[in-house]
């Protein structure tokens, strides 16, 4: 235990007490710091002690410290020290070089049998990514054609550059106006960066397929049913833009997204059919009423024109007789006006 005091001339002193507890199984030093402010009062009676901060370690803290010391491995010490980290990397590179040399020696010793497994063919639509000791070799892809790799230290990952078509299964989603619909789509995508497709994602096909399904549901939830039914290309373009940005880090290029079919519940179909039928009937009645209005206006104009000249009425009468006589009938209706009957009976 040690005790430190400030200048005794000053009227105020600070006392710090350090207590080091060294357990048998660990090298942890628990410190108790007590800050005490002592006021020297020559004119006053007594003294005033003000304890500001006290830290008291417990048995649980000691056990935690012991466990922390045990978990602090050599690798953690290497990562925390830049010099040790550099030396660690150099040692790893040396080991990797030794493994590569041993692989080359093995290939030479087993020659010509080694020719059967050190060459591999990459097809025209494929690219190969070689991982040497778990790292991408030369940071580039290989192929097409015949490529060389070393056994035991190299692993080859093949990627297909052709466009892949994925049929998204029907996705049930809730639209913005709280209606449930089922929509299926088709997604066309291809690999743009083979190294990213191998390194950045575990399985690019599964990841892209799940992303297409979730993105389609999210896009449907932001639109109303009428917008989805009327403007399908807008929904497809929205899904395309969302997938394009998300799959860029995976080395995947989304080529096109198309919505195939929109399925509605049977009850909703009946309701929409009834609504459409009532709308068509209302429009038909409006059209018939407008036609009757136009007919009445035209008849009024024709009547005014016929009343101006009495010979026009006679010509119209004769024209009607000609139309009736043209049909195979023996009945002829001769119209007489009220004025004509009056003239006949008054005479």
Short mmCIF file of C-alpha atoms in Angstrom, two decimals:
data_model
loop_
_atom_site.label_atom_id
_atom_site.label_comp_id
_atom_site.label_asym_id
_atom_site.label_seq_id
_atom_site.Cartn_x
_atom_site.Cartn_y
_atom_site.Cartn_z
CA UNK A 1 0.00 0.00 0.00
CA UNK A 2 1.31 3.41 -0.95
CA UNK A 3 0.11 6.83 -0.05
CA UNK A 4 0.70 10.08 -1.94
CA UNK A 5 0.12 13.53 -0.57
CA UNK A 6 0.26 16.94 -2.18
CA UNK A 7 2.15 19.96 -0.93
CA UNK A 8 1.59 20.34 2.82
CA UNK A 9 1.68 24.13 2.51
CA UNK A 10 -1.59 24.09 0.62
CA UNK A 11 -4.75 24.16 2.61
CA UNK A 12 -6.33 21.42 0.48
CA UNK A 13 -4.78 17.96 -0.07
CA UNK A 14 -5.78 14.97 -2.18
CA UNK A 15 -5.12 11.45 -0.98
CA UNK A 16 -5.07 8.48 -3.40
CA UNK A 17 -4.79 4.96 -2.03
CA UNK A 18 -3.73 2.16 -4.41
CA UNK A 19 -4.42 -1.42 -3.43
CA UNK A 20 -2.93 -4.16 -5.63
CA UNK A 21 -4.38 -7.60 -5.27
CA UNK A 22 -2.48 -10.31 -7.13
CA UNK A 23 -4.30 -13.64 -7.27
CA UNK A 24 -2.32 -16.85 -7.39
CA UNK A 25 -3.73 -17.97 -10.80
CA UNK A 26 -3.68 -14.61 -12.58
CA UNK A 27 -1.66 -11.43 -12.94
CA UNK A 28 -4.55 -9.02 -12.50
CA UNK A 29 -4.00 -5.94 -10.41
CA UNK A 30 -7.25 -4.57 -8.99
CA UNK A 31 -6.89 -1.00 -7.91
CA UNK A 32 -8.92 0.88 -5.34
CA UNK A 33 -8.77 4.60 -5.82
CA UNK A 34 -10.03 6.79 -3.02
CA UNK A 35 -10.01 10.51 -3.66
CA UNK A 36 -10.37 12.43 -0.46
CA UNK A 37 -10.48 16.17 -0.18
CA UNK A 38 -9.18 17.30 3.24
CA UNK A 39 -9.73 20.93 4.15
CA UNK A 40 -7.30 22.35 6.63
CA UNK A 41 -9.20 24.70 8.85
CA UNK A 42 -7.01 26.36 11.41
CA UNK A 43 -9.68 28.78 12.46
CA UNK A 44 -12.44 26.18 12.49
CA UNK A 45 -12.86 23.22 14.71
CA UNK A 46 -12.51 19.75 13.16
CA UNK A 47 -12.00 18.83 9.52
CA UNK A 48 -14.24 17.99 6.57
CA UNK A 49 -13.65 14.81 4.53
CA UNK A 50 -15.34 14.43 1.14
CA UNK A 51 -15.04 10.97 -0.50
CA UNK A 52 -15.54 11.44 -4.26
CA UNK A 53 -15.04 8.03 -5.87
CA UNK A 54 -14.53 4.49 -4.62
CA UNK A 55 -13.93 1.42 -6.83
CA UNK A 56 -14.17 -1.89 -5.03
CA UNK A 57 -13.43 -5.09 -6.97
CA UNK A 58 -15.52 -8.17 -6.36
CA UNK A 59 -14.84 -11.88 -6.68
CA UNK A 60 -16.87 -12.00 -9.92
CA UNK A 61 -14.61 -9.32 -11.43
CA UNK A 62 -11.54 -11.38 -10.49
CA UNK A 63 -13.02 -14.51 -12.12
CA UNK A 64 -13.91 -12.52 -15.26
CA UNK A 65 -10.36 -11.17 -15.44
CA UNK A 66 -8.90 -14.66 -15.11
CA UNK A 67 -11.15 -15.94 -17.89
CA UNK A 68 -10.24 -12.97 -20.07
CA UNK A 69 -6.57 -13.76 -19.64
CA UNK A 70 -7.20 -17.33 -20.68
CA UNK A 71 -9.15 -16.26 -23.77
CA UNK A 72 -6.43 -13.84 -24.82
CA UNK A 73 -4.70 -16.22 -27.21
CA UNK A 74 -1.55 -15.85 -29.25
CA UNK A 75 -3.55 -14.87 -32.32
CA UNK A 76 -5.13 -11.93 -30.46
CA UNK A 77 -1.69 -10.72 -29.40
CA UNK A 78 -0.48 -10.98 -32.99
CA UNK A 79 -3.44 -9.01 -34.35
CA UNK A 80 -3.00 -6.25 -31.79
CA UNK A 81 0.71 -5.82 -32.55
CA UNK A 82 1.62 -4.54 -36.07
CA UNK A 83 5.14 -5.96 -35.94
CA UNK A 84 3.95 -9.39 -34.93
CA UNK A 85 1.27 -9.18 -37.61
CA UNK A 86 3.88 -8.50 -40.29
CA UNK A 87 6.02 -11.39 -39.10
CA UNK A 88 2.94 -13.64 -38.99
CA UNK A 89 2.08 -12.80 -42.62
CA UNK A 90 5.65 -13.44 -43.73
CA UNK A 91 5.62 -16.84 -42.01
CA UNK A 92 2.34 -17.71 -43.75
CA UNK A 93 3.75 -16.72 -47.13
CA UNK A 94 6.79 -18.87 -46.49
CA UNK A 95 4.62 -21.86 -45.62
CA UNK A 96 2.50 -21.30 -48.73
CA UNK A 97 5.61 -21.21 -50.91
CA UNK A 98 6.83 -24.44 -49.37
CA UNK A 99 3.47 -26.09 -50.08
CA UNK A 100 3.57 -24.92 -53.69
CA UNK A 101 7.09 -26.30 -54.11
CA UNK A 102 6.04 -29.63 -52.64
CA UNK A 103 3.08 -29.75 -55.02
CA UNK A 104 5.37 -29.09 -57.99
CA UNK A 105 7.76 -31.79 -56.81
CA UNK A 106 4.84 -34.22 -56.48
CA UNK A 107 3.75 -33.38 -60.02
CA UNK A 108 7.24 -33.96 -61.38
CA UNK A 109 7.71 -37.21 -59.47
CA UNK A 110 4.42 -38.66 -60.71
CA UNK A 111 5.05 -37.62 -64.32
CA UNK A 112 3.55 -38.67 -66.77
CA UNK A 113 0.61 -39.77 -64.62
CA UNK A 114 0.32 -36.22 -63.29
CA UNK A 115 -0.75 -35.04 -66.75
CA UNK A 116 -4.13 -36.61 -66.09
CA UNK A 117 -4.99 -34.30 -63.20
CA UNK A 118 -2.96 -31.09 -63.63
CA UNK A 119 -4.81 -29.97 -66.77
CA UNK A 120 -8.47 -29.12 -66.99
CA UNK A 121 -10.68 -27.93 -69.85
CA UNK A 122 -12.80 -24.78 -69.50
CA UNK A 123 -15.62 -24.51 -72.01
CA UNK A 124 -16.37 -21.43 -74.11
CA UNK A 125 -19.26 -20.23 -71.95
CA UNK A 126 -17.43 -20.88 -68.67
CA UNK A 127 -14.73 -19.18 -66.63
CA UNK A 128 -12.54 -20.76 -63.93
CA UNK A 129 -11.45 -19.12 -60.68
CA UNK A 130 -8.38 -20.78 -59.13
CA UNK A 131 -7.99 -20.55 -55.36
CA UNK A 132 -4.39 -21.24 -54.38
CA UNK A 133 -4.10 -21.91 -50.64
CA UNK A 134 -7.55 -20.40 -50.28
CA UNK A 135 -6.70 -17.15 -52.07
CA UNK A 136 -7.66 -16.00 -55.58
CA UNK A 137 -4.72 -16.79 -57.82
CA UNK A 138 -3.42 -13.75 -59.78
CA UNK A 139 -6.73 -11.93 -59.15
CA UNK A 140 -8.13 -12.97 -62.53
CA UNK A 141 -10.20 -15.67 -64.18
CA UNK A 142 -8.94 -18.40 -66.48
CA UNK A 143 -10.37 -19.82 -69.67
CA UNK A 144 -11.75 -20.78 -72.05
CA UNK A 145 -9.46 -23.57 -73.12
CA UNK A 146 -6.90 -25.77 -71.38
CA UNK A 147 -5.64 -24.47 -68.02
CA UNK A 148 -2.97 -25.75 -65.63
CA UNK A 149 -3.36 -26.04 -61.87
CA UNK A 150 -1.41 -27.66 -59.05
CA UNK A 151 -2.91 -30.49 -57.05
CA UNK A 152 -3.28 -30.25 -53.27
CA UNK A 153 -2.89 -26.44 -53.18
CA UNK A 154 -5.29 -25.30 -55.93
CA UNK A 155 -9.06 -25.58 -56.06
CA UNK A 156 -10.97 -24.64 -59.21
CA UNK A 157 -14.41 -22.99 -59.16
CA UNK A 158 -16.37 -22.90 -62.43
CA UNK A 159 -18.87 -20.17 -63.29
CA UNK A 160 -21.37 -20.17 -66.17
CA UNK A 161 -21.53 -16.89 -68.12
CA UNK A 162 -24.74 -17.75 -69.97
CA UNK A 163 -27.99 -15.98 -69.17
CA UNK A 164 -30.00 -17.89 -66.58
CA UNK A 165 -33.80 -17.84 -66.61
CA UNK A 166 -35.53 -18.25 -63.27
CA UNK A 167 -39.27 -18.71 -62.97
CA UNK A 168 -40.34 -17.01 -59.74
CA UNK A 169 -43.08 -19.08 -58.08
CA UNK A 170 -46.41 -17.34 -57.37
CA UNK A 171 -45.94 -14.84 -54.56
CA UNK A 172 -48.92 -13.86 -52.43
CA UNK A 173 -48.67 -10.21 -51.44
CA UNK A 174 -50.85 -7.55 -49.84
CA UNK A 175 -51.30 -4.47 -52.00
CA UNK A 176 -51.40 -0.90 -50.79
CA UNK A 177 -55.23 -0.96 -50.69
CA UNK A 178 -55.24 -4.15 -48.54
CA UNK A 179 -56.09 -6.69 -51.25
CA UNK A 180 -54.43 -10.10 -51.50
CA UNK A 181 -53.10 -11.09 -54.92
CA UNK A 182 -50.80 -13.80 -56.27
CA UNK A 183 -48.17 -12.76 -58.84
CA UNK A 184 -45.52 -14.82 -60.62
CA UNK A 185 -42.65 -13.44 -62.69
CA UNK A 186 -39.59 -14.37 -64.73
CA UNK A 187 -36.07 -13.11 -63.96
CA UNK A 188 -33.18 -13.20 -66.44
CA UNK A 189 -29.69 -12.75 -64.99
CA UNK A 190 -26.07 -13.65 -65.72
CA UNK A 191 -22.65 -13.50 -64.08
CA UNK A 192 -20.79 -10.28 -64.78
CA UNK A 193 -17.83 -10.72 -62.37
CA UNK A 194 -16.92 -14.40 -61.72
CA UNK A 195 -14.53 -13.57 -58.87
CA UNK A 196 -17.21 -11.67 -56.92
CA UNK A 197 -19.72 -14.45 -57.61
CA UNK A 198 -17.33 -16.95 -56.01
CA UNK A 199 -15.91 -14.87 -53.16
CA UNK A 200 -18.71 -12.52 -52.07
CA UNK A 201 -21.67 -14.92 -51.96
CA UNK A 202 -21.94 -18.57 -50.95
CA UNK A 203 -24.43 -19.58 -53.67
CA UNK A 204 -25.25 -16.86 -56.17
CA UNK A 205 -28.14 -18.81 -57.73
CA UNK A 206 -30.02 -19.36 -54.47
CA UNK A 207 -29.30 -15.81 -53.31
CA UNK A 208 -30.60 -14.28 -56.55
CA UNK A 209 -33.73 -16.43 -56.52
CA UNK A 210 -34.64 -15.54 -52.94
CA UNK A 211 -33.90 -11.88 -53.65
CA UNK A 212 -36.22 -11.94 -56.69
CA UNK A 213 -39.09 -13.37 -54.62
CA UNK A 214 -38.73 -10.91 -51.73
CA UNK A 215 -38.21 -7.90 -54.01
CA UNK A 216 -41.34 -8.78 -55.98
CA UNK A 217 -43.42 -8.91 -52.78
CA UNK A 218 -42.01 -5.60 -51.58
CA UNK A 219 -42.75 -3.92 -54.90
CA UNK A 220 -46.35 -5.17 -54.91
CA UNK A 221 -46.88 -3.81 -51.41
CA UNK A 222 -46.15 -0.24 -52.54
CA UNK A 223 -48.85 -0.11 -55.24
CA UNK A 224 -52.61 -0.35 -55.47
CA UNK A 225 -54.38 -3.16 -57.31
CA UNK A 226 -55.55 -0.88 -60.12
CA UNK A 227 -51.98 0.32 -60.73
CA UNK A 228 -50.68 -3.24 -60.85
CA UNK A 229 -53.35 -4.37 -63.31
CA UNK A 230 -53.07 -1.34 -65.58
CA UNK A 231 -49.31 -0.74 -65.54
CA UNK A 232 -47.42 -4.03 -65.32
CA UNK A 233 -44.22 -2.71 -66.96
CA UNK A 234 -43.82 -0.16 -64.17
CA UNK A 235 -43.88 -2.92 -61.54
CA UNK A 236 -41.39 -4.98 -63.55
CA UNK A 237 -39.06 -2.00 -63.89
CA UNK A 238 -39.24 -1.30 -60.15
CA UNK A 239 -38.25 -4.89 -59.32
CA UNK A 240 -35.48 -4.71 -61.94
CA UNK A 241 -33.96 -1.55 -60.44
CA UNK A 242 -34.03 -2.92 -56.88
CA UNK A 243 -32.39 -6.19 -57.86
CA UNK A 244 -29.83 -4.45 -60.06
CA UNK A 245 -28.37 -2.46 -57.17
CA UNK A 246 -28.44 -5.34 -54.68
CA UNK A 247 -26.78 -7.95 -56.90
CA UNK A 248 -23.98 -5.68 -58.08
CA UNK A 249 -21.69 -6.69 -55.20
CA UNK A 250 -22.34 -10.36 -55.98
CA UNK A 251 -21.04 -10.05 -59.52
CA UNK A 252 -24.54 -10.69 -60.92
CA UNK A 253 -26.13 -8.61 -63.66
CA UNK A 254 -29.92 -8.67 -63.83
CA UNK A 255 -30.89 -8.53 -67.50
CA UNK A 256 -34.70 -8.36 -67.37
CA UNK A 257 -37.68 -8.88 -65.09
CA UNK A 258 -41.15 -9.62 -66.45
CA UNK A 259 -44.45 -10.27 -64.65
CA UNK A 260 -46.22 -13.32 -66.08
CA UNK A 261 -49.63 -13.55 -64.45
CA UNK A 262 -51.68 -11.87 -61.74
CA UNK A 263 -54.15 -14.16 -59.95
CA UNK A 264 -57.04 -12.72 -57.98
CA UNK A 265 -59.28 -14.50 -55.45
CA UNK A 266 -62.59 -15.79 -56.84
CA UNK A 267 -64.68 -13.50 -54.62
CA UNK A 268 -62.67 -10.49 -55.74
CA UNK A 269 -63.10 -11.51 -59.38
CA UNK A 270 -66.90 -11.66 -58.96
CA UNK A 271 -66.96 -8.27 -57.27
CA UNK A 272 -64.85 -6.71 -60.02
CA UNK A 273 -67.02 -8.34 -62.71
CA UNK A 274 -70.19 -6.99 -61.11
CA UNK A 275 -68.66 -3.54 -60.87
CA UNK A 276 -67.56 -3.61 -64.50
CA UNK A 277 -70.99 -4.86 -65.64
CA UNK A 278 -72.83 -2.12 -63.76
CA UNK A 279 -70.46 0.48 -65.20
CA UNK A 280 -71.09 -0.81 -68.74
CA UNK A 281 -74.89 -0.79 -68.24
CA UNK A 282 -74.79 2.75 -66.95
CA UNK A 283 -72.71 3.83 -69.94
CA UNK A 284 -75.10 2.03 -72.31
CA UNK A 285 -78.15 3.79 -70.84
CA UNK A 286 -76.41 7.13 -71.16
CA UNK A 287 -75.62 6.41 -74.80
CA UNK A 288 -79.24 5.39 -75.57
CA UNK A 289 -80.61 8.52 -73.90
CA UNK A 290 -78.25 10.74 -75.86
CA UNK A 291 -79.32 8.97 -79.07
CA UNK A 292 -83.00 9.58 -78.30
CA UNK A 293 -82.31 13.23 -77.67
CA UNK A 294 -80.55 13.56 -80.99
CA UNK A 295 -83.41 11.69 -82.75
CA UNK A 296 -86.03 13.99 -81.27
CA UNK A 297 -84.08 17.05 -82.34
CA UNK A 298 -83.77 15.73 -85.89
CA UNK A 299 -87.48 14.84 -86.06
CA UNK A 300 -88.36 18.31 -84.89
CA UNK A 301 -86.25 19.84 -87.61
CA UNK A 302 -87.82 17.52 -90.22
CA UNK A 303 -91.36 18.41 -89.08
CA UNK A 304 -90.64 22.09 -89.37
CA UNK A 305 -89.30 21.58 -92.86
CA UNK A 306 -92.36 19.52 -93.94
CA UNK A 307 -94.87 21.98 -92.50
CA UNK A 308 -93.44 24.83 -94.53
CA UNK A 309 -94.49 23.21 -97.84
CA UNK A 310 -97.63 20.97 -98.13
CA UNK A 311 -96.23 19.16 -101.18
CA UNK A 312 -93.38 17.83 -99.05
CA UNK A 313 -95.91 15.98 -96.91
CA UNK A 314 -97.47 14.44 -100.00
CA UNK A 315 -94.10 13.34 -101.29
CA UNK A 316 -93.31 11.78 -97.96
CA UNK A 317 -96.61 9.93 -98.07
CA UNK A 318 -95.92 8.54 -101.52
CA UNK A 319 -92.43 7.49 -100.45
CA UNK A 320 -93.90 5.55 -97.54
CA UNK A 321 -96.32 3.79 -99.88
CA UNK A 322 -93.46 2.79 -102.14
CA UNK A 323 -91.56 1.31 -99.22
CA UNK A 324 -94.59 -0.68 -98.07
CA UNK A 325 -95.40 -1.89 -101.62
CA UNK A 326 -91.87 -3.18 -102.01
CA UNK A 327 -92.49 -5.81 -99.34
CA UNK A 328 -94.56 -8.94 -100.10
CA UNK A 329 -97.67 -7.86 -98.24
CA UNK A 330 -101.31 -7.25 -99.06
CA UNK A 331 -101.96 -4.78 -96.32
CA UNK A 332 -101.50 -1.12 -97.03
CA UNK A 333 -102.01 1.43 -94.31
CA UNK A 334 -103.13 4.82 -95.56
CA UNK A 335 -102.67 7.52 -92.93
CA UNK A 336 -105.22 10.32 -92.68
CA UNK A 337 -104.83 13.35 -90.57
CA UNK A 338 -107.52 14.74 -88.28
CA UNK A 339 -107.97 17.76 -90.49
CA UNK A 340 -108.74 15.54 -93.47
CA UNK A 341 -111.54 13.77 -91.56
CA UNK A 342 -112.99 17.08 -90.51
CA UNK A 343 -113.09 18.34 -94.07
CA UNK A 344 -114.78 15.16 -95.27
CA UNK A 345 -117.54 15.15 -92.64
CA UNK A 346 -118.23 18.87 -92.75
CA UNK A 347 -118.95 18.71 -96.44
#
